[in-house]
mmCIF file of C-alpha atoms in Angstrom:
data_model
loop_
_atom_site.group_PDB
_atom_site.id
_atom_site.type_symbol
_atom_site.label_atom_id
_atom_site.label_comp_id
_atom_site.label_asym_id
_atom_site.label_seq_id
_atom_site.Cartn_x
_atom_site.Cartn_y
_atom_site.Cartn_z
ATOM 1 C CA MET F 1 60.059 126.888 1.057
ATOM 2 C CA ALA F 2 57.969 124.302 3.567
ATOM 3 C CA HIS F 3 55.403 125.920 5.719
ATOM 4 C CA ALA F 4 55.556 125.251 9.521
ATOM 5 C CA MET F 5 52.321 123.571 9.455
ATOM 6 C CA GLU F 6 53.607 121.096 7.343
ATOM 7 C CA ASN F 7 55.892 119.351 9.675
ATOM 8 C CA PHE F 8 54.435 118.101 12.706
ATOM 9 C CA CYS F 9 57.719 118.378 14.977
ATOM 10 C CA THR F 10 57.232 121.594 14.223
ATOM 11 C CA ILE F 11 53.672 122.256 14.830
ATOM 12 C CA SER F 12 54.664 120.058 18.619
ATOM 13 C CA GLU F 13 57.389 122.080 19.567
ATOM 14 C CA GLU F 14 55.577 125.342 19.068
ATOM 15 C CA TYR F 15 52.595 124.931 20.003
ATOM 16 C CA ASP F 16 52.778 122.369 22.813
ATOM 17 C CA ILE F 17 51.055 119.525 20.734
ATOM 18 C CA ASP F 18 51.923 116.109 21.953
ATOM 19 C CA GLY F 19 51.829 113.573 19.560
ATOM 20 C CA GLU F 20 49.959 111.186 21.810
ATOM 21 C CA VAL F 21 47.823 113.247 23.859
ATOM 22 C CA GLY F 22 47.484 115.931 21.411
ATOM 23 C CA PHE F 23 46.342 119.475 23.666
ATOM 24 C CA ALA F 24 46.109 117.372 26.884
ATOM 25 C CA LEU F 25 49.475 117.912 29.271
ATOM 26 C CA PRO F 26 51.443 114.770 28.415
ATOM 27 C CA ASN F 27 52.885 112.817 32.103
ATOM 28 C CA PRO F 28 51.446 115.767 34.243
ATOM 29 C CA LEU F 29 53.432 116.133 37.645
ATOM 30 C CA GLU F 30 51.676 114.828 40.270
ATOM 31 C CA ASN F 31 53.578 116.990 43.403
ATOM 32 C CA LEU F 32 55.148 119.996 44.003
ATOM 33 C CA PRO F 33 58.116 120.886 45.348
ATOM 34 C CA ASP F 34 57.759 120.675 49.584
ATOM 35 C CA VAL F 35 57.418 124.592 49.802
ATOM 36 C CA TYR F 36 53.807 124.071 48.649
ATOM 37 C CA ASN F 37 53.505 120.979 50.923
ATOM 38 C CA ASP F 38 50.138 122.384 52.557
ATOM 39 C CA TRP F 39 48.370 123.486 48.917
ATOM 40 C CA MET F 40 48.758 119.837 48.171
ATOM 41 C CA SER F 41 47.200 118.649 51.338
ATOM 42 C CA ILE F 42 44.567 120.480 50.827
ATOM 43 C CA ALA F 43 44.195 119.418 47.440
ATOM 44 C CA LYS F 44 44.371 116.276 47.787
ATOM 45 C CA HIS F 45 41.907 115.963 51.062
ATOM 46 C CA LEU F 46 39.122 118.261 49.767
ATOM 47 C CA PRO F 47 36.466 115.580 49.733
ATOM 48 C CA ASP F 48 37.092 115.056 53.662
ATOM 49 C CA LEU F 49 37.408 118.951 54.157
ATOM 50 C CA ILE F 50 34.367 119.826 52.366
ATOM 51 C CA GLU F 51 31.980 116.773 53.931
ATOM 52 C CA SER F 52 33.534 117.672 57.738
ATOM 53 C CA GLY F 53 33.167 121.392 57.165
ATOM 54 C CA LYS F 54 36.146 122.526 57.403
ATOM 55 C CA LEU F 55 37.796 123.186 54.565
ATOM 56 C CA ARG F 56 37.233 127.016 54.543
ATOM 57 C CA GLU F 57 38.909 127.257 57.737
ATOM 58 C CA ARG F 58 42.239 125.610 56.729
ATOM 59 C CA VAL F 59 42.076 127.903 53.049
ATOM 60 C CA GLU F 60 42.009 131.179 55.454
ATOM 61 C CA LYS F 61 44.841 129.652 57.577
ATOM 62 C CA LEU F 62 46.900 129.149 55.161
ATOM 63 C CA ASP F 63 50.817 131.107 55.154
ATOM 64 C CA MET F 64 50.826 133.635 51.837
ATOM 65 C CA LEU F 65 53.308 131.793 49.288
ATOM 66 C CA SER F 66 55.564 132.807 46.469
ATOM 67 C CA ILE F 67 55.387 131.114 43.627
ATOM 68 C CA ASP F 68 59.142 131.468 43.110
ATOM 69 C CA HIS F 69 59.725 128.097 43.519
ATOM 70 C CA LEU F 70 57.580 127.136 40.409
ATOM 71 C CA ARG F 71 60.462 126.977 37.757
ATOM 72 C CA ASP F 72 58.969 124.930 35.459
ATOM 73 C CA HIS F 73 55.750 124.333 33.124
ATOM 74 C CA LYS F 74 54.273 121.240 34.164
ATOM 75 C CA SER F 75 55.118 122.660 37.892
ATOM 76 C CA GLN F 76 52.822 125.456 37.299
ATOM 77 C CA ARG F 77 50.374 124.053 35.613
ATOM 78 C CA LEU F 78 49.873 121.281 38.540
ATOM 79 C CA ALA F 79 49.694 124.530 40.885
ATOM 80 C CA HIS F 80 47.406 126.376 38.535
ATOM 81 C CA LEU F 81 45.431 122.985 38.735
ATOM 82 C CA VAL F 82 45.433 122.636 42.777
ATOM 83 C CA LEU F 83 44.784 126.139 43.442
ATOM 84 C CA GLY F 84 42.110 126.599 40.796
ATOM 85 C CA CYS F 85 40.428 123.207 42.725
ATOM 86 C CA ILE F 86 41.153 124.804 46.332
ATOM 87 C CA THR F 87 39.862 127.997 45.022
ATOM 88 C CA MET F 88 36.399 126.219 43.811
ATOM 89 C CA ALA F 89 35.696 124.247 46.960
ATOM 90 C CA TYR F 90 36.715 127.791 49.081
ATOM 91 C CA VAL F 91 33.524 129.380 47.114
ATOM 92 C CA TRP F 92 31.338 126.762 46.765
ATOM 93 C CA ASP F 93 32.382 124.840 49.759
ATOM 94 C CA ARG F 94 29.243 122.139 49.778
ATOM 95 C CA GLY F 95 27.140 123.703 47.363
ATOM 96 C CA CYS F 96 23.848 124.660 49.845
ATOM 97 C CA GLY F 97 24.230 128.202 48.520
ATOM 98 C CA ASP F 98 26.311 129.417 51.477
ATOM 99 C CA VAL F 99 28.871 131.264 48.865
ATOM 100 C CA ARG F 100 31.451 132.911 49.465
ATOM 101 C CA LYS F 101 32.140 136.364 47.095
ATOM 102 C CA VAL F 102 36.002 137.053 48.807
ATOM 103 C CA LEU F 103 39.031 134.692 48.178
ATOM 104 C CA PRO F 104 41.819 135.545 50.640
ATOM 105 C CA LYS F 105 44.697 137.046 49.820
ATOM 106 C CA ASN F 106 46.730 134.066 50.964
ATOM 107 C CA ILE F 107 45.746 131.799 47.886
ATOM 108 C CA ALA F 108 44.119 134.702 45.742
ATOM 109 C CA VAL F 109 47.589 136.390 45.602
ATOM 110 C CA PRO F 110 49.505 134.057 44.002
ATOM 111 C CA TYR F 111 47.091 132.423 42.303
ATOM 112 C CA CYS F 112 46.519 135.201 40.567
ATOM 113 C CA GLN F 113 50.201 135.799 40.097
ATOM 114 C CA LEU F 114 51.076 131.916 38.741
ATOM 115 C CA SER F 115 47.521 132.831 36.245
ATOM 116 C CA GLU F 116 49.282 135.751 34.623
ATOM 117 C CA LYS F 117 52.260 133.997 34.184
ATOM 118 C CA LEU F 118 50.596 130.966 32.451
ATOM 119 C CA GLN F 119 48.225 133.748 30.520
ATOM 120 C CA LEU F 120 45.198 131.428 32.161
ATOM 121 C CA PRO F 121 42.278 133.297 34.235
ATOM 122 C CA PRO F 122 42.432 132.591 38.024
ATOM 123 C CA ILE F 123 39.439 129.895 38.088
ATOM 124 C CA LEU F 124 39.673 126.172 37.507
ATOM 125 C CA VAL F 125 39.766 126.181 33.662
ATOM 126 C CA TYR F 126 39.409 122.736 31.292
ATOM 127 C CA ALA F 127 42.846 122.617 30.575
ATOM 128 C CA ASP F 128 43.008 122.017 34.502
ATOM 129 C CA CYS F 129 40.475 120.023 35.618
ATOM 130 C CA VAL F 130 40.909 117.746 31.914
ATOM 131 C CA LEU F 131 44.036 118.444 30.302
ATOM 132 C CA ALA F 132 46.169 118.138 33.552
ATOM 133 C CA ASN F 133 44.180 116.054 36.026
ATOM 134 C CA TRP F 134 45.520 113.123 35.127
ATOM 135 C CA LYS F 135 47.487 109.595 36.116
ATOM 136 C CA LYS F 136 48.791 106.843 35.007
ATOM 137 C CA LYS F 137 47.696 104.619 37.227
ATOM 138 C CA ASP F 138 49.999 101.284 36.450
ATOM 139 C CA PRO F 139 51.590 99.919 33.741
ATOM 140 C CA ASN F 140 48.866 99.007 31.806
ATOM 141 C CA LYS F 141 48.294 102.622 31.420
ATOM 142 C CA ASN F 142 44.938 102.512 33.539
ATOM 143 C CA MET F 143 44.161 106.308 34.438
ATOM 144 C CA ASP F 144 42.661 107.925 37.763
ATOM 145 C CA VAL F 145 42.364 112.279 38.179
ATOM 146 C CA LEU F 146 44.583 113.416 41.005
ATOM 147 C CA PHE F 147 41.951 115.524 42.322
ATOM 148 C CA SER F 148 38.589 115.337 42.906
ATOM 149 C CA PHE F 149 35.822 117.628 45.134
ATOM 150 C CA ARG F 150 33.525 115.033 46.394
ATOM 151 C CA HIS F 151 33.821 111.268 47.075
ATOM 152 C CA THR F 152 31.086 110.437 44.963
ATOM 153 C CA ASP F 153 30.715 113.564 42.530
ATOM 154 C CA CYS F 154 31.670 111.370 39.007
ATOM 155 C CA SER F 155 34.869 113.483 38.526
ATOM 156 C CA LYS F 156 37.265 110.643 37.898
ATOM 157 C CA GLY F 157 34.648 109.315 35.095
ATOM 158 C CA PHE F 158 33.662 112.629 33.894
ATOM 159 C CA PHE F 159 37.211 114.148 33.578
ATOM 160 C CA LEU F 160 38.489 110.948 32.251
ATOM 161 C CA VAL F 161 36.498 110.375 30.103
ATOM 162 C CA SER F 162 36.555 113.977 28.460
ATOM 163 C CA LEU F 163 40.155 113.324 28.465
ATOM 164 C CA LEU F 164 40.053 110.477 26.138
ATOM 165 C CA VAL F 165 37.784 111.914 23.666
ATOM 166 C CA GLU F 166 40.729 114.585 23.318
ATOM 167 C CA ILE F 167 43.580 111.566 22.997
ATOM 168 C CA GLU F 168 41.257 109.826 20.846
ATOM 169 C CA ALA F 169 40.704 112.960 18.423
ATOM 170 C CA ALA F 170 44.633 114.348 18.945
ATOM 171 C CA SER F 171 45.427 111.627 16.458
ATOM 172 C CA ALA F 172 43.551 113.744 13.480
ATOM 173 C CA ILE F 173 46.387 116.264 14.291
ATOM 174 C CA LYS F 174 49.318 114.482 13.318
ATOM 175 C CA GLU F 175 47.248 114.785 9.346
ATOM 176 C CA ILE F 176 47.208 118.889 9.664
ATOM 177 C CA PRO F 177 50.420 118.668 7.979
ATOM 178 C CA THR F 178 49.734 116.593 5.067
ATOM 179 C CA ILE F 179 47.031 118.589 4.179
ATOM 180 C CA PHE F 180 48.878 121.507 3.396
ATOM 181 C CA LYS F 181 51.069 119.786 1.992
ATOM 182 C CA ALA F 182 48.693 118.113 0.144
ATOM 183 C CA MET F 183 47.072 121.094 -1.054
ATOM 184 C CA ARG F 184 50.598 123.028 -2.014
ATOM 185 C CA MET F 185 51.944 120.154 -4.131
ATOM 186 C CA GLN F 186 48.306 119.909 -5.530
ATOM 187 C CA GLU F 187 48.232 115.814 -4.040
ATOM 188 C CA LEU F 188 44.354 115.657 -4.778
ATOM 189 C CA ASP F 189 44.481 111.777 -3.546
ATOM 190 C CA THR F 190 46.570 112.061 -0.698
ATOM 191 C CA LEU F 191 44.693 114.841 0.678
ATOM 192 C CA ARG F 192 41.565 112.873 0.150
ATOM 193 C CA LYS F 193 42.850 110.194 2.513
ATOM 194 C CA ALA F 194 44.207 112.841 5.202
ATOM 195 C CA LEU F 195 40.545 114.138 5.114
ATOM 196 C CA LEU F 196 39.145 110.344 5.535
ATOM 197 C CA LYS F 197 41.843 109.493 7.948
ATOM 198 C CA ILE F 198 40.924 112.726 10.241
ATOM 199 C CA ALA F 199 37.121 111.667 10.128
ATOM 200 C CA SER F 200 37.406 108.268 11.034
ATOM 201 C CA CYS F 201 39.565 109.948 14.356
ATOM 202 C CA LEU F 202 36.072 111.876 14.915
ATOM 203 C CA GLU F 203 34.089 108.485 14.900
ATOM 204 C CA LYS F 204 35.973 106.788 17.117
ATOM 205 C CA ALA F 205 36.195 110.088 19.505
ATOM 206 C CA LEU F 206 32.247 109.735 19.418
ATOM 207 C CA GLN F 207 32.857 106.464 20.381
ATOM 208 C CA VAL F 208 34.351 106.830 23.502
ATOM 209 C CA PHE F 209 32.256 109.220 23.879
ATOM 210 C CA HIS F 210 29.758 107.056 24.375
ATOM 211 C CA GLN F 211 31.591 105.662 27.881
ATOM 212 C CA ILE F 212 30.444 108.263 29.760
ATOM 213 C CA HIS F 213 27.286 106.311 30.352
ATOM 214 C CA GLU F 214 29.138 103.397 32.102
ATOM 215 C CA HIS F 215 31.046 106.243 35.034
ATOM 216 C CA VAL F 216 28.600 109.254 35.289
ATOM 217 C CA ASP F 217 25.434 108.804 37.033
ATOM 218 C CA PRO F 218 23.109 112.450 35.806
ATOM 219 C CA GLN F 219 22.284 112.826 38.789
ATOM 220 C CA VAL F 220 25.256 113.267 40.788
ATOM 221 C CA PHE F 221 26.746 114.922 38.155
ATOM 222 C CA PHE F 222 23.974 117.946 38.111
ATOM 223 C CA ASN F 223 23.630 117.656 41.905
ATOM 224 C CA VAL F 224 27.168 117.464 42.965
ATOM 225 C CA LEU F 225 29.643 117.512 40.565
ATOM 226 C CA ARG F 226 28.393 120.766 38.455
ATOM 227 C CA ILE F 227 28.366 122.861 41.459
ATOM 228 C CA TYR F 228 32.157 122.873 41.293
ATOM 229 C CA LEU F 229 32.447 123.649 37.911
ATOM 230 C CA ALA F 230 29.939 126.434 37.978
ATOM 231 C CA GLY F 231 31.936 130.361 37.297
ATOM 232 C CA TRP F 232 31.177 133.331 38.312
ATOM 233 C CA LYS F 233 30.367 135.290 35.223
ATOM 234 C CA GLY F 234 26.330 135.307 34.327
ATOM 235 C CA ASN F 235 25.601 133.295 37.504
ATOM 236 C CA PRO F 236 23.433 135.125 39.993
ATOM 237 C CA GLN F 237 25.207 133.732 42.973
ATOM 238 C CA LEU F 238 27.902 135.866 42.602
ATOM 239 C CA SER F 239 26.191 138.234 40.365
ATOM 240 C CA GLU F 240 29.023 141.190 40.725
ATOM 241 C CA GLY F 241 32.167 138.158 40.097
ATOM 242 C CA LEU F 242 34.265 137.427 42.817
ATOM 243 C CA THR F 243 37.049 139.464 44.928
ATOM 244 C CA TYR F 244 40.391 138.642 44.570
ATOM 245 C CA ASP F 245 41.771 139.839 47.661
ATOM 246 C CA GLY F 246 45.261 141.816 47.660
ATOM 247 C CA PHE F 247 45.277 141.285 44.085
ATOM 248 C CA TRP F 248 42.566 143.458 42.333
ATOM 249 C CA LYS F 249 39.807 145.756 43.693
ATOM 250 C CA ASP F 250 37.119 145.070 41.900
ATOM 251 C CA ALA F 251 35.839 141.907 41.719
ATOM 252 C CA LYS F 252 36.040 140.245 38.165
ATOM 253 C CA GLN F 253 33.753 137.554 36.527
ATOM 254 C CA PHE F 254 35.348 134.402 34.871
ATOM 255 C CA SER F 255 33.221 131.359 33.308
ATOM 256 C CA GLY F 256 33.782 128.340 34.594
ATOM 257 C CA GLY F 257 35.306 125.340 32.919
ATOM 258 C CA SER F 258 33.685 123.400 29.695
ATOM 259 C CA ALA F 259 33.902 121.794 26.672
ATOM 260 C CA GLY F 260 34.027 125.281 24.593
ATOM 261 C CA GLN F 261 37.478 125.831 26.330
ATOM 262 C CA SER F 262 38.507 122.927 24.147
ATOM 263 C CA SER F 263 41.039 123.523 21.504
ATOM 264 C CA ILE F 264 40.616 120.087 19.928
ATOM 265 C CA PHE F 265 36.857 120.835 18.406
ATOM 266 C CA GLN F 266 38.055 124.818 17.659
ATOM 267 C CA CYS F 267 40.657 123.195 15.757
ATOM 268 C CA PHE F 268 38.854 120.936 12.866
ATOM 269 C CA ASP F 269 36.357 123.511 12.605
ATOM 270 C CA VAL F 270 39.294 126.248 12.000
ATOM 271 C CA LEU F 271 41.071 123.337 8.959
ATOM 272 C CA LEU F 272 37.278 122.877 7.425
ATOM 273 C CA GLY F 273 36.868 126.375 7.292
ATOM 274 C CA ILE F 274 33.500 126.102 9.580
ATOM 275 C CA PRO F 275 32.120 129.815 10.191
ATOM 276 C CA GLN F 276 31.866 129.110 14.242
ATOM 277 C CA ARG F 277 32.999 132.186 15.088
ATOM 278 C CA ALA F 278 31.301 134.480 12.138
ATOM 279 C CA GLY F 279 28.016 136.723 12.377
ATOM 280 C CA GLY F 280 28.914 138.274 15.597
ATOM 281 C CA GLY F 281 25.942 135.961 17.517
ATOM 282 C CA SER F 282 25.955 135.241 21.329
ATOM 283 C CA ALA F 283 27.149 131.541 20.342
ATOM 284 C CA ALA F 284 30.564 132.953 18.144
ATOM 285 C CA GLN F 285 31.369 135.606 20.897
ATOM 286 C CA PHE F 286 31.634 132.694 23.835
ATOM 287 C CA LEU F 287 33.600 130.831 21.102
ATOM 288 C CA GLN F 288 35.856 133.426 20.721
ATOM 289 C CA ASP F 289 35.792 134.423 24.339
ATOM 290 C CA MET F 290 36.753 130.997 25.067
ATOM 291 C CA ARG F 291 39.925 130.956 23.786
ATOM 292 C CA MET F 292 41.383 133.216 26.718
ATOM 293 C CA TYR F 293 40.997 130.128 28.675
ATOM 294 C CA MET F 294 42.939 127.607 26.730
ATOM 295 C CA PRO F 295 46.988 127.854 27.020
ATOM 296 C CA PRO F 296 48.701 130.542 25.148
ATOM 297 C CA ALA F 297 50.225 128.366 22.613
ATOM 298 C CA HIS F 298 47.224 126.184 22.094
ATOM 299 C CA ARG F 299 45.434 129.998 21.279
ATOM 300 C CA ASN F 300 48.188 130.738 18.886
ATOM 301 C CA PHE F 301 48.150 127.167 17.265
ATOM 302 C CA LEU F 302 44.311 128.107 16.270
ATOM 303 C CA CYS F 303 45.185 131.623 15.314
ATOM 304 C CA SER F 304 47.989 130.022 12.806
ATOM 305 C CA LEU F 305 45.744 127.721 11.572
ATOM 306 C CA GLU F 306 43.349 130.567 10.312
ATOM 307 C CA SER F 307 46.248 132.226 8.755
ATOM 308 C CA ASN F 308 46.980 129.496 6.141
ATOM 309 C CA PRO F 309 44.813 128.733 3.583
ATOM 310 C CA SER F 310 41.658 127.417 3.404
ATOM 311 C CA VAL F 311 41.049 123.540 3.047
ATOM 312 C CA ARG F 312 37.306 124.277 2.336
ATOM 313 C CA GLU F 313 37.752 126.759 -0.693
ATOM 314 C CA PHE F 314 40.791 124.526 -2.006
ATOM 315 C CA VAL F 315 38.297 121.301 -2.111
ATOM 316 C CA LEU F 316 35.273 123.820 -3.796
ATOM 317 C CA LEU F 317 37.749 125.018 -6.131
ATOM 318 C CA LYS F 318 39.133 121.677 -7.657
ATOM 319 C CA GLY F 319 35.427 120.519 -7.841
ATOM 320 C CA ASP F 320 36.805 116.521 -7.466
ATOM 321 C CA ALA F 321 33.455 114.618 -6.487
ATOM 322 C CA GLY F 322 35.919 112.353 -4.055
ATOM 323 C CA LEU F 323 37.512 114.793 -2.362
ATOM 324 C CA GLN F 324 33.915 116.419 -1.479
ATOM 325 C CA GLU F 325 32.807 113.529 0.063
ATOM 326 C CA ALA F 326 36.155 113.255 2.135
ATOM 327 C CA TYR F 327 35.376 116.947 3.039
ATOM 328 C CA ASP F 328 31.921 115.925 3.804
ATOM 329 C CA ALA F 329 32.779 112.589 5.803
ATOM 330 C CA CYS F 330 34.701 115.493 8.469
ATOM 331 C CA VAL F 331 32.266 117.626 8.555
ATOM 332 C CA LYS F 332 29.650 114.585 9.417
ATOM 333 C CA ALA F 333 31.690 113.207 11.919
ATOM 334 C CA LEU F 334 31.990 116.267 13.461
ATOM 335 C CA VAL F 335 28.076 117.102 13.881
ATOM 336 C CA ASN F 336 27.337 113.545 14.829
ATOM 337 C CA LEU F 337 30.003 113.895 17.493
ATOM 338 C CA ARG F 338 27.579 118.079 18.436
ATOM 339 C CA ASN F 339 24.315 115.605 18.103
ATOM 340 C CA TYR F 340 25.880 113.706 20.655
ATOM 341 C CA HIS F 341 26.933 116.319 23.176
ATOM 342 C CA LEU F 342 23.119 117.869 22.828
ATOM 343 C CA GLN F 343 21.855 114.436 24.111
ATOM 344 C CA ILE F 344 24.139 113.842 26.630
ATOM 345 C CA VAL F 345 23.223 117.944 27.911
ATOM 346 C CA THR F 346 19.933 116.129 27.953
ATOM 347 C CA LYS F 347 19.850 113.636 29.869
ATOM 348 C CA TYR F 348 23.075 115.142 32.458
ATOM 349 C CA VAL F 349 21.463 118.644 32.986
ATOM 350 C CA LEU F 350 17.961 119.476 30.870
ATOM 351 C CA ILE F 351 16.277 115.878 32.985
ATOM 352 C CA PRO F 352 17.958 116.196 36.381
ATOM 353 C CA ALA F 353 16.713 120.227 36.288
ATOM 354 C CA SER F 354 13.303 119.564 35.590
ATOM 355 C CA GLN F 355 13.084 116.833 38.220
ATOM 356 C CA LYS F 356 14.825 118.675 41.116
ATOM 357 C CA SER F 357 12.542 121.386 39.847
ATOM 358 C CA LYS F 358 9.411 118.567 39.957
ATOM 359 C CA ASN F 359 10.406 117.789 43.444
ATOM 360 C CA ASN F 360 10.687 121.515 44.697
ATOM 361 C CA THR F 361 7.235 122.085 43.428
ATOM 362 C CA SER F 362 8.301 124.970 41.366
ATOM 363 C CA LYS F 363 6.699 125.193 37.744
ATOM 364 C CA GLU F 364 10.322 125.408 35.622
ATOM 365 C CA PRO F 365 13.757 124.649 36.446
ATOM 366 C CA SER F 366 15.759 127.968 37.021
ATOM 367 C CA GLU F 367 17.807 130.084 33.805
ATOM 368 C CA GLN F 368 21.044 129.193 36.221
ATOM 369 C CA GLU F 369 20.271 125.594 36.303
ATOM 370 C CA ASN F 370 19.990 125.515 32.288
ATOM 371 C CA LYS F 371 22.681 127.325 31.979
ATOM 372 C CA GLY F 372 26.189 125.870 31.007
ATOM 373 C CA THR F 373 29.128 125.700 33.593
ATOM 374 C CA GLY F 374 31.026 128.431 31.221
ATOM 375 C CA GLY F 375 27.845 130.498 31.630
ATOM 376 C CA THR F 376 26.087 129.987 28.533
ATOM 377 C CA ASP F 377 21.934 129.486 27.340
ATOM 378 C CA LEU F 378 23.724 125.186 26.760
ATOM 379 C CA MET F 379 21.267 124.354 24.167
ATOM 380 C CA ASN F 380 20.606 127.363 22.071
ATOM 381 C CA PHE F 381 24.828 127.423 22.164
ATOM 382 C CA LEU F 382 24.794 123.881 21.061
ATOM 383 C CA LYS F 383 22.191 123.809 18.784
ATOM 384 C CA THR F 384 23.322 126.787 17.091
ATOM 385 C CA VAL F 385 27.281 125.079 16.805
ATOM 386 C CA ARG F 386 25.878 122.055 15.164
ATOM 387 C CA THR F 387 23.862 123.723 12.833
ATOM 388 C CA THR F 388 26.583 125.896 11.810
ATOM 389 C CA THR F 389 28.617 122.839 11.343
ATOM 390 C CA GLN F 390 25.751 121.131 9.055
ATOM 391 C CA LYS F 391 25.660 124.325 6.709
ATOM 392 C CA SER F 392 28.779 123.971 6.101
ATOM 393 C CA LEU F 393 28.412 120.234 4.348
ATOM 394 C CA LEU F 394 29.615 120.292 0.724
ATOM 395 C CA LYS F 395 26.099 118.096 -0.028
ATOM 396 C CA GLU F 396 23.146 117.674 1.559
ATOM 397 C CA GLY F 397 22.270 114.590 3.533
#
């Protein structure tokens, strides 16, 4: 009997993975039902409201709305994005250190109720700001974001380049059924070709990643957009977390949106048997924690992948040189992506942090400034993930 993982239609239906955009939400809705017009109005005008200093006043005057009119998945995902953007704007406002530690109940209660329904945390996650925050502007497939925080925050470039990397890498997901079927049928050449296709998709994703330099300015990203992606876990500005008034008595800590919440690269780590979550270190724990920030269907997909036969063990067992080279091509493609990610972090986080500290005449960037939006020690985390990937090569060099 053929396994479910051997049929992409089954994978697509069971785990909400699209044949064209992968883990991204296909054709997201752009508007909510009319009853939520006040939410939409604030989200669409965040740049002006933040700039004028009127954002918090508008949020505090909102009526408490029921989530009962959000009847389908796409409307619920749009509402989670909308409420996430409003929450980040309310907490951080202009990013000048005036931080709100309590989210008003008129926004906190529906946000938390909706988050429970979607099995996502009540904070702006990667699945919101990247995977569901896009639209096609015209028939030529030119894209735009649905929401941004400031007029000059580079959010369009940052979110869309991240999305395009996801979409390019998503083509490789279609090879997963071929891989498991080839293993079951002992078709080594079919397996080798499928692995090479995955490597090619990941190499193309890296080329798309290069576009970030054209569309995102390092100083603007660091000093503006990054503020609104920060969470309230491991963040000294909200050391106890955020209080969701009317829903939980105690403050809650949640990580901000980060690439660690992307399912696509955890997917290929699992498929190739790269033990990122082994050993119990901080990087392993962070990746495990980030699964709770993914849509539940995508979390389930990763768990299902883990329960399937090991591609790595199969390749090692067969001892076929061509198969091993194809496997290593996939691993090298992941190493190259992670090397490039380290370069991006240096350019967009470490250097601006260093420049900011010089302007402030202090000796070194603060620990918080060198952390990722997810609350990690960014460089150590990325280097650990990269090193673990490199060690998974079957042949050195």
